[in-house]
Amino acid sequence: MMRLSTPGHARFSQANQFEVTFGGAEANAAVMIAQLGGDASFVTRLPNNPLGDRTVRELAARSVRTDHIVRGGDRLGLYFVEQGASQRPSQVLYDRTQSAIAQAQENDFDWTQILAGAAWFHWSGITPALSNHLPGIVANACAAARANGSKISFDMNFRAKLWNAAAAGKILAPMVRDLDLCVCGVEEARSVFHLNGGSPSDMARQLRDQFGARCVAIPQREAATAGRTLWCAALFVDGSEYRSRTYELEIVDRIGAGDAFTGALLFAMRRGSAPQEIIDFAAAAAALKHTIPGDFALVTLSEVEATAAGGKGGRVQR
Amino acid sequence: MMRLSTPGHARFSQANQFEVTFGGAEANAAVMIAQLGGDASFVTRLPNNPLGDRTVRELAARSVRTDHIVRGGDRLGLYFVEQGASQRPSQVLYDRTQSAIAQAQENDFDWTQILAGAAWFHWSGITPALSNHLPGIVANACAAARANGSKISFDMNFRAKLWNAAAAGKILAPMVRDLDLCVCGVEEARSVFHLNGGSPSDMARQLRDQFGARCVAIPQREAATAGRTLWCAALFVDGSEYRSRTYELEIVDRIGAGDAFTGALLFAMRRGSAPQEIIDFAAAAAALKHTIPGDFALVTLSEVEATAAGGKGGRVQR
Amino acid sequence: MMRLSTPGHARFSQANQFEVTFGGAEANAAVMIAQLGGDASFVTRLPNNPLGDRTVRELAARSVRTDHIVRGGDRLGLYFVEQGASQRPSQVLYDRTQSAIAQAQENDFDWTQILAGAAWFHWSGITPALSNHLPGIVANACAAARANGSKISFDMNFRAKLWNAAAAGKILAPMVRDLDLCVCGVEEARSVFHLNGGSPSDMARQLRDQFGARCVAIPQREAATAGRTLWCAALFVDGSEYRSRTYELEIVDRIGAGDAFTGALLFAMRRGSAPQEIIDFAAAAAALKHTIPGDFALVTLSEVEATAAGGKGGRVQR
Amino acid sequence: MMRLSTPGHARFSQANQFEVTFGGAEANAAVMIAQLGGDASFVTRLPNNPLGDRTVRELAARSVRTDHIVRGGDRLGLYFVEQGASQRPSQVLYDRTQSAIAQAQENDFDWTQILAGAAWFHWSGITPALSNHLPGIVANACAAARANGSKISFDMNFRAKLWNAAAAGKILAPMVRDLDLCVCGVEEARSVFHLNGGSPSDMARQLRDQFGARCVAIPQREAATAGRTLWCAALFVDGSEYRSRTYELEIVDRIGAGDAFTGALLFAMRRGSAPQEIIDFAAAAAALKHTIPGDFALVTLSEVEATAAGGKGGRVQR
Amino acid sequence: MMRLSTPGHARFSQANQFEVTFGGAEANAAVMIAQLGGDASFVTRLPNNPLGDRTVRELAARSVRTDHIVRGGDRLGLYFVEQGASQRPSQVLYDRTQSAIAQAQENDFDWTQILAGAAWFHWSGITPALSNHLPGIVANACAAARANGSKISFDMNFRAKLWNAAAAGKILAPMVRDLDLCVCGVEEARSVFHLNGGSPSDMARQLRDQFGARCVAIPQREAATAGRTLWCAALFVDGSEYRSRTYELEIVDRIGAGDAFTGALLFAMRRGSAPQEIIDFAAAAAALKHTIPGDFALVTLSEVEATAAGGKGGRVQR
Amino acid sequence: MMRLSTPGHARFSQANQFEVTFGGAEANAAVMIAQLGGDASFVTRLPNNPLGDRTVRELAARSVRTDHIVRGGDRLGLYFVEQGASQRPSQVLYDRTQSAIAQAQENDFDWTQILAGAAWFHWSGITPALSNHLPGIVANACAAARANGSKISFDMNFRAKLWNAAAAGKILAPMVRDLDLCVCGVEEARSVFHLNGGSPSDMARQLRDQFGARCVAIPQREAATAGRTLWCAALFVDGSEYRSRTYELEIVDRIGAGDAFTGALLFAMRRGSAPQEIIDFAAAAAALKHTIPGDFALVTLSEVEATAAGGKGGRVQR
């Protein structure tokens, strides 16, 4: 998607320019992986017009492979962002009606070929919300992934402006099975999947037991305004819980932080880090994303590692 | 529509900001009339979201009445503009799929009430291109206008990116009848309506004879690059031809110049000017529009009159 | 007034651009009311030049009625704003000498006609500071309001760069009588009106007893730097005190927050809310104004209500 | 003065930022001289506020001496500029009412001391338009200059928005005597001084005979739109006429071109160039000024000489 | 190189921002080829720092292969650009001292491996000017190209700010032999290689006879200011001359136009076009480059073909 | 140096513009002194090109004397700044290789003449890091200062990207003797000079005893992220310690805060303030610098005094 953001803290009703960047849940995760030095390919459908071309180039510039992107359809999905401040929340206005991906058909994607050799297939809960065809397309991809020996990761990303929790639960519940990684907030698990309890470990247990999720990662945001937040995360593997430190963050742009978290989780799992290292690394990536304008987590491996190791940002690097 | 323009001469593939302005053929004509001191009401359908609200406010700020705008639908129509230069033409990329107006139904508009007391009803050939329902909606409006005693004006505005000439001709030909003003380029008349001949007067005659157009205005652009053009226009009334002077223009932004021309024609006809005055005035308005960023012709009555009277722009007003 | 602000945190001595917005105490209150869906008309005098025209349009775009604005005079009042940060306070530099409103004469305004049907007349303590004629003009307006059955509200807004406290007190004391609403800070009440005591309730009592103010609203700002502040307010009605919660605010632009407070008070009083609701609503409006660039409180009724209901801004609306 | 310009070709009614630069007729001439390596001191009165401070610094940054600038008064003179294009002329909106210099009194300036050692005293016809005191102040300066042995130069700079031609003629005619250099356009000479004839040499002769102008320089602008112009100038010395070549100019910003011309004339006369060299040099400076944003002619001696020698600008310097 | 350009027509002495783009003669030619759909790899040496990383990404985003870029060295080469206007020429200020490529050693590049499978090796006359080692490095590349069966193309690009014509001629003459394509201006050929005569055909003949250039392409710029120029080119193959039409161009940014010409020549030769088609195509590419900000020719194959076919840019594509 | 900063919080990998400002340790201290009304001359070597000219003008605009700046050399030193946020530290990327000052030779500066009449000579530990010649050049300056009766001040400013602590210690230790003022952080003293202990007073004692520093000033930064910090400082004179209050700062731009501290120390010492006043004043200056974009501390004497007196910034000055 192309993201059109009001500059500074301007409201939609007053902005005379929009900043042009690019993003989307799975794209952001792919960029995170590529930034860290991993190999990531982004699969979507984009229109055959200059905005579609631009989107491909923006991903290529961040070293994401784009050779499985299908071209066609009427329009590029857009979303408008108004950065909040203090007590005023940020606003996202989706404009994805009849976007190229929303118009996609099952036979647009040959998943067996796309996923050949892929270690992981990652999808988010946003995609099935975009059309009637997309749940089937994603299900096909999951089936091909399993057949192919690829692991599967899922990030809930429930968006109330795209569908309601009941609809989401009905569509997603049958799709979310046999996951190697499930990323899901406590509140989303409760509202979409009707899980009980209030703690991350409550949710992780049920996601494992009911949905077969082998690893569960749960991000937590607390005491937040639009400008400041506490942020931490927990990873649940083999019945154990691993918690990151809690970051106290001044927010530049929090959109994409969850996707950076997921991307960094996948990167760290793929390189075989220990669970505590994985969650520390992924939380550091998410923390840093809050400081970067745009959806993409434009940080390097060494920056994430320095933050995970306790760097606080207070010293000018010179 | 919201218009998103790359700044300066940047291409879509390189712009990192878009300028946000508002426009559209009929809206531009309405703004022109209101800028000149006339009374204009803009009728459309806009979504119930912050971008729809913003569009209403932008029109209100230019003194166009907005009380007949219907609210509802999924999204605001957008269009992207890349300003050309020299041999590189400007590009317009429409993004109007499933816009609120494209989703409009016949019963969204009570034309009898909307047009009560209106001296003129103006529509452009773009509108019927946007959906299957819109030709009927416009036809209803024309019928109500005739019943109501309002005059009708039509501006061809053929857009090859919205439909092809054959489709346009088929839809428009039955709608374009009994016009009090018809604005149409020579080439459009040929391709859409299959008229013969090459001169403005050839076209004007046929538009009168075949389509019942009482007044015909024909703008002409020659020797143009993206940065410079010759521009003039002719008005055909009661069998006589009235020509404006030919302007040699350095172009800042030519989008909306035709709409300014039409708006100024309507304003001048409404105040009862003589034909030569009308065409001189409207051509001056169109010439000035070429110098103003955005779709709207942000000029005053006295500025148009000064240009029509021969002002060349070379003297700083101080 | 036109407001010219340095971008970001740039100082006057380094800025190469000024952001152009519009504001002023009463205009801001009017915009707040109109944003909330109320009916507000702004009365002032503006020059007959493009900057005066622009000011009218900016108000119209925010749905404020402008038909009682008188046109004439030499120049538009300006003010320059330099946003502070942390320990460096924001600076306002007034440039209102010989502005159109400062040149106004008593007979420029026919208050009986202007106030016909008005539920409220609101004025601020800034206006009488601008010329020798303005105290009389405002007094005429108050008299017409009383004759007309309009309620009267007054916001102190003492500005040390326009006059000193002694002069202000001398001019304002006789004008401030029989008020339906008086908005005044503790410190202003002490310095301008020589009231005693240190608490809001001390001040409210004296404003009621000495000046006949039926309702008194007292905003309080504490522990503030240029970037962060605590903010709350109290309303005194019929001998009772109603306090808002205390907001801990990260400041984008606090200019106009007091005017948003007053406008929201008037709106809530006009719709007949209970006192606790009124102060909660108005405090929420003031809190939100701190997050918006420019003088105008560009928020909606539902946003104010959501904040009043406890929304903290930490959740992206998507 | 501080100059506030709309960016690009934006109109006053649409600009959301103003570019901040500094200028004014005599200041521009002083900057031109300093840019060329000459010694120039600018004399005016500026307010004791951050905008006054800034103005001093901007001149100092261009190597103009500022030690004779008097500080005091209410406000800085401003002017707003809207760049025209093609048939739309540029607009200047003066906002100089009650500026510090307009409030100046005769005893603010000790001209004998200020002009000690000065080779030239230069003034423009704008200054006496600003207040009732300024004609006397300028007359004092001229008297001191003559007493002191300084030469005197005068640039007409008639501004219709400041006064009318009749008023200007009445004030200026007695002041304009015994000049070492008089810069005046043909049309100005006709309207303000009621001179006869239509050619530069007609005017030069009368300015010499009636006003005692030893050298007369006459700039000429032809065939101009807001974006393109022909520009040339003639110098009349000792009964001979010396003409520059005619420049065909694409205009970036023509404000200040006349002042650059005058400054370069003074510089070249001061270094003792021959008349043909003087007019060639000064015309080249004026031509280059048309290409530079802002009032100041930010060019170097070698650049002016290269242009005077025939450089056409078509070769990238690399 | 990173290019830092003053915005609009601002001078170095006044710009407060620099636009950041990327370019350089061979990089620009590579981008042109990749934009047209060809396969191009850019070979250079870039520092291991964020600016080096950025440069790689900018090329990747334009589909240029970057896998042969060597990383190391102290700094990224920079150049500063000030856009001229009218009579004021554009300025380029090189800042390439001790850039990573200037510090390169012969053994940094394994040309046999780099050029394996390459149809063409292209180099420009700028590169040998940057250090004492670079002539040898380029000579190694040429030798490897010949051994490898790659064709060789050379673009003179004489830069007076890097070396003088005598030094250039001494270094380049022995390197420029056995070329499949030689691009060289008439004046460069005269000053650097001491060729005689004044016409393109004179030069082409001598370049063929003395330097063994099989094809010679000669661009010509005439009647140019910084804002407008005539531009055409001629191609000499097998004793015949093929001329493009002459473009009358309004210049947005002409830097890189020559490189676009060369890149388009190589692309068209590689796809086996006929000589007239080749020169028409390459001239159209160069013409379009004049309209695009930055060094890179961000145009598509179909745009170049449309311009070569006579498109004048005067029609908005909508 | 010219400083090129990414706007807002943009990273090097995404910025499309750089903000252009000027700075450098000693220049910043000189500007601080001049801003406060003191007399400061900046000595360096700058290239003879437009960027060198610009640097001189920027200093002149801030009232720093520039007559001892030597002109010559290949290039202007640059540095790139990426503003961090929260946990992401700010990045400085030096680009000073072969800058004009790094190429300076001993005989470029006649220190006896330069320092004639100077009350103080100030240098920072950055300068000797820039070339092999600079330690000798600085040593010459120190010798001339001592011969001349000027006091000497030294600010450590250790920069790990320019040299390592061991190299710094080896070069600086013999140069740092007989100082009238030594500004040095605790950690720098430990790593560069191998001093023991952890408190400011430990360090101050050893700097006095081992290096003959008569006054020692030690700034302290704690609990810092890129956006917030605690900041205080201590001054050690005649065996006593004087501490400033601790500022809790929201950071706009902290680069140059240490230099503002040193400049304000020198200013306050020069005007003979008492030690507690000196440290309070200098700490206030440093605190305010954190709020100002760019290296220069653009504050006035009265602003520093108001902050030193306890002003917290929370009140708009109007």
XYZ file of N, CA and C in Angstrom, chain E residues 210-295:
258
model
N 41.547 8.493 -36.223
C 42.678 8.543 -35.291
C 42.501 7.648 -34.079
N 41.239 7.412 -33.670
C 41.025 6.674 -32.428
C 40.311 5.348 -32.651
N 40.025 5.074 -33.896
C 39.401 3.769 -34.178
C 37.987 3.637 -33.660
N 37.267 4.749 -33.588
C 35.894 4.693 -33.074
C 34.947 4.251 -34.179
N 34.326 3.124 -34.017
C 33.461 2.583 -35.067
C 32.155 3.378 -35.201
N 31.576 3.736 -34.066
C 30.411 4.637 -34.078
C 30.778 5.884 -33.299
N 30.354 7.011 -33.806
C 30.580 8.262 -33.072
C 29.239 8.977 -32.930
N 28.969 9.389 -31.706
C 27.739 10.144 -31.471
C 28.115 11.520 -30.954
N 27.510 12.541 -31.543
C 27.880 13.915 -31.185
C 26.632 14.698 -30.815
N 26.499 15.016 -29.531
C 25.366 15.838 -29.092
C 25.677 17.306 -29.329
N 24.659 18.084 -29.600
C 24.846 19.518 -29.820
C 23.797 20.339 -29.082
N 24.298 21.325 -28.396
C 23.454 22.246 -27.636
C 23.679 23.638 -28.201
N 22.599 24.375 -28.453
C 22.767 25.697 -29.077
C 21.809 26.700 -28.463
N 22.165 27.947 -28.615
C 21.265 29.053 -28.270
C 20.727 28.892 -26.866
N 21.568 28.410 -26.015
C 21.102 28.017 -24.700
C 21.251 29.125 -23.677
N 20.264 29.225 -22.804
C 20.420 29.887 -21.521
C 20.309 28.774 -20.481
N 20.287 29.164 -19.201
C 20.137 28.127 -18.184
C 18.725 27.543 -18.189
N 17.810 28.205 -18.857
C 16.427 27.753 -18.817
C 15.886 27.184 -20.120
N 16.575 27.463 -21.213
C 16.068 27.024 -22.515
C 17.242 26.642 -23.399
N 17.011 25.702 -24.265
C 18.093 25.309 -25.159
C 17.522 24.625 -26.387
N 18.290 24.656 -27.435
C 18.067 23.761 -28.561
C 18.997 22.571 -28.359
N 18.515 21.388 -28.676
C 19.336 20.196 -28.470
C 19.084 19.221 -29.605
N 20.164 18.700 -30.163
C 20.047 17.655 -31.173
C 21.309 16.809 -31.115
N 21.363 15.784 -31.919
C 22.537 14.921 -31.911
C 22.668 14.255 -33.262
N 23.886 13.812 -33.513
C 24.153 13.106 -34.763
C 24.913 11.821 -34.458
N 24.650 10.815 -35.271
C 25.332 9.529 -35.133
C 26.056 9.249 -36.445
N 27.287 8.822 -36.324
C 28.107 8.530 -37.502
C 28.467 7.051 -37.488
N 27.962 6.353 -38.484
C 28.204 4.912 -38.574
C 28.544 4.578 -40.015
N 29.591 3.823 -40.186
C 29.941 3.346 -41.532
C 29.953 4.478 -42.553
N 30.482 5.598 -42.132
C 30.614 6.700 -43.068
C 29.362 7.502 -43.330
N 28.267 7.134 -42.696
C 27.025 7.901 -42.891
C 26.689 8.693 -41.632
N 25.971 9.762 -41.839
C 25.554 10.613 -40.729
C 24.037 10.529 -40.585
N 23.595 10.349 -39.362
C 22.171 10.283 -39.056
C 21.876 11.351 -38.011
N 20.949 12.209 -38.304
C 20.682 13.323 -37.390
C 19.303 13.180 -36.754
N 19.240 13.520 -35.491
C 17.940 13.581 -34.809
C 17.255 14.893 -35.155
N 15.974 14.984 -34.830
C 15.366 16.304 -34.926
C 15.943 17.207 -33.834
N 15.710 18.493 -33.948
C 16.202 19.445 -32.958
C 15.084 19.754 -31.978
N 15.356 19.522 -30.715
C 14.368 19.801 -29.666
C 14.568 21.208 -29.129
N 13.456 21.900 -28.953
C 13.499 23.193 -28.267
C 13.007 22.920 -26.853
N 13.897 23.022 -25.905
C 13.616 22.509 -24.565
C 13.535 23.606 -23.522
N 12.542 23.482 -22.645
C 12.492 24.251 -21.396
C 13.110 23.340 -20.341
N 14.138 23.832 -19.676
C 14.974 22.957 -18.856
C 14.497 22.915 -17.412
N 14.251 21.727 -16.908
C 14.039 21.540 -15.477
C 15.375 21.206 -14.818
N 16.096 20.271 -15.410
C 17.389 19.852 -14.843
C 18.146 19.143 -15.958
N 19.159 19.783 -16.468
C 19.829 19.179 -17.619
C 20.981 18.268 -17.224
N 21.320 18.239 -15.938
C 22.441 17.380 -15.550
C 22.028 15.928 -15.746
N 22.860 15.192 -16.428
C 22.565 13.798 -16.720
C 21.950 13.586 -18.098
N 21.679 14.665 -18.811
C 21.060 14.503 -20.134
C 22.016 13.789 -21.083
N 23.277 14.157 -21.011
C 24.255 13.487 -21.866
C 24.388 12.010 -21.511
N 24.297 11.707 -20.240
C 24.399 10.307 -19.808
C 23.167 9.520 -20.235
N 22.014 10.170 -20.188
C 20.800 9.513 -20.684
C 20.938 9.228 -22.172
N 21.514 10.171 -22.878
C 21.750 9.990 -24.314
C 22.619 8.758 -24.545
N 23.717 8.679 -23.824
C 24.639 7.556 -23.996
C 23.975 6.239 -23.593
N 23.276 6.254 -22.467
C 22.608 5.024 -22.031
C 21.588 4.558 -23.055
N 20.857 5.516 -23.597
C 19.832 5.152 -24.585
C 20.477 4.690 -25.887
N 21.593 5.292 -26.259
C 22.340 4.803 -27.430
C 22.718 3.338 -27.241
N 23.278 3.054 -26.076
C 23.732 1.677 -25.824
C 22.545 0.709 -25.843
N 21.446 1.140 -25.217
C 20.268 0.276 -25.205
C 19.779 0.007 -26.631
N 19.717 1.064 -27.425
C 19.178 0.921 -28.779
C 20.138 0.144 -29.675
N 21.432 0.347 -29.502
C 22.396 -0.429 -30.288
C 22.308 -1.903 -29.907
N 22.182 -2.141 -28.615
C 22.110 -3.518 -28.129
C 20.879 -4.247 -28.674
N 19.768 -3.514 -28.814
C 18.604 -4.231 -29.344
C 18.575 -4.234 -30.866
N 19.634 -3.696 -31.474
C 19.785 -3.850 -32.912
C 18.947 -2.920 -33.762
N 18.630 -1.766 -33.244
C 17.874 -0.802 -34.048
C 18.739 -0.293 -35.201
N 18.061 0.257 -36.177
C 18.768 0.878 -37.298
C 19.345 2.229 -36.855
N 20.380 2.714 -37.530
C 21.057 3.935 -37.063
C 20.109 5.119 -36.876
N 19.214 5.347 -37.818
C 18.327 6.509 -37.655
C 17.428 6.336 -36.425
N 16.954 5.129 -36.267
C 16.148 4.849 -35.066
C 16.960 5.050 -33.794
N 18.207 4.617 -33.845
C 19.065 4.736 -32.657
C 19.212 6.195 -32.252
N 19.553 7.025 -33.206
C 19.806 8.420 -32.833
C 18.507 9.129 -32.467
N 17.417 8.775 -33.114
C 16.129 9.383 -32.756
C 15.731 8.991 -31.332
N 15.924 7.742 -31.026
C 15.572 7.231 -29.708
C 16.438 7.878 -28.620
N 17.723 7.923 -28.875
C 18.637 8.458 -27.849
C 18.432 9.949 -27.660
N 18.165 10.646 -28.741
C 17.920 12.085 -28.608
C 16.635 12.338 -27.825
N 15.635 11.509 -28.064
C 14.378 11.674 -27.315
C 14.611 11.438 -25.829
N 15.413 10.434 -25.517
C 15.734 10.170 -24.111
C 16.442 11.364 -23.490
N 17.390 11.921 -24.214
C 18.117 13.086 -23.698
C 17.180 14.272 -23.535
N 16.287 14.452 -24.495
C 15.339 15.568 -24.396
C 14.475 15.422 -23.151
N 13.972 14.224 -22.931
C 13.110 14.007 -21.763
C 13.881 14.200 -20.462
N 15.147 13.786 -20.453
C 15.916 13.969 -19.210
C 15.943 15.430 -18.769
N 15.965 16.357 -19.696
C 15.965 17.780 -19.323
C 14.758 18.175 -18.479
N 13.728 17.354 -18.467
C 12.480 17.720 -17.779
C 12.352 17.087 -16.408
N 13.375 16.370 -15.946
C 13.243 15.561 -14.728
C 14.261 16.002 -13.685
N 13.815 16.292 -12.475
C 14.756 16.692 -11.432
C 15.692 15.552 -11.046
N 16.921 15.865 -10.776
C 17.908 14.849 -10.424
C 18.656 14.359 -11.641
N 19.702 13.589 -11.401
C 20.538 13.085 -12.496
C 19.861 12.001 -13.315
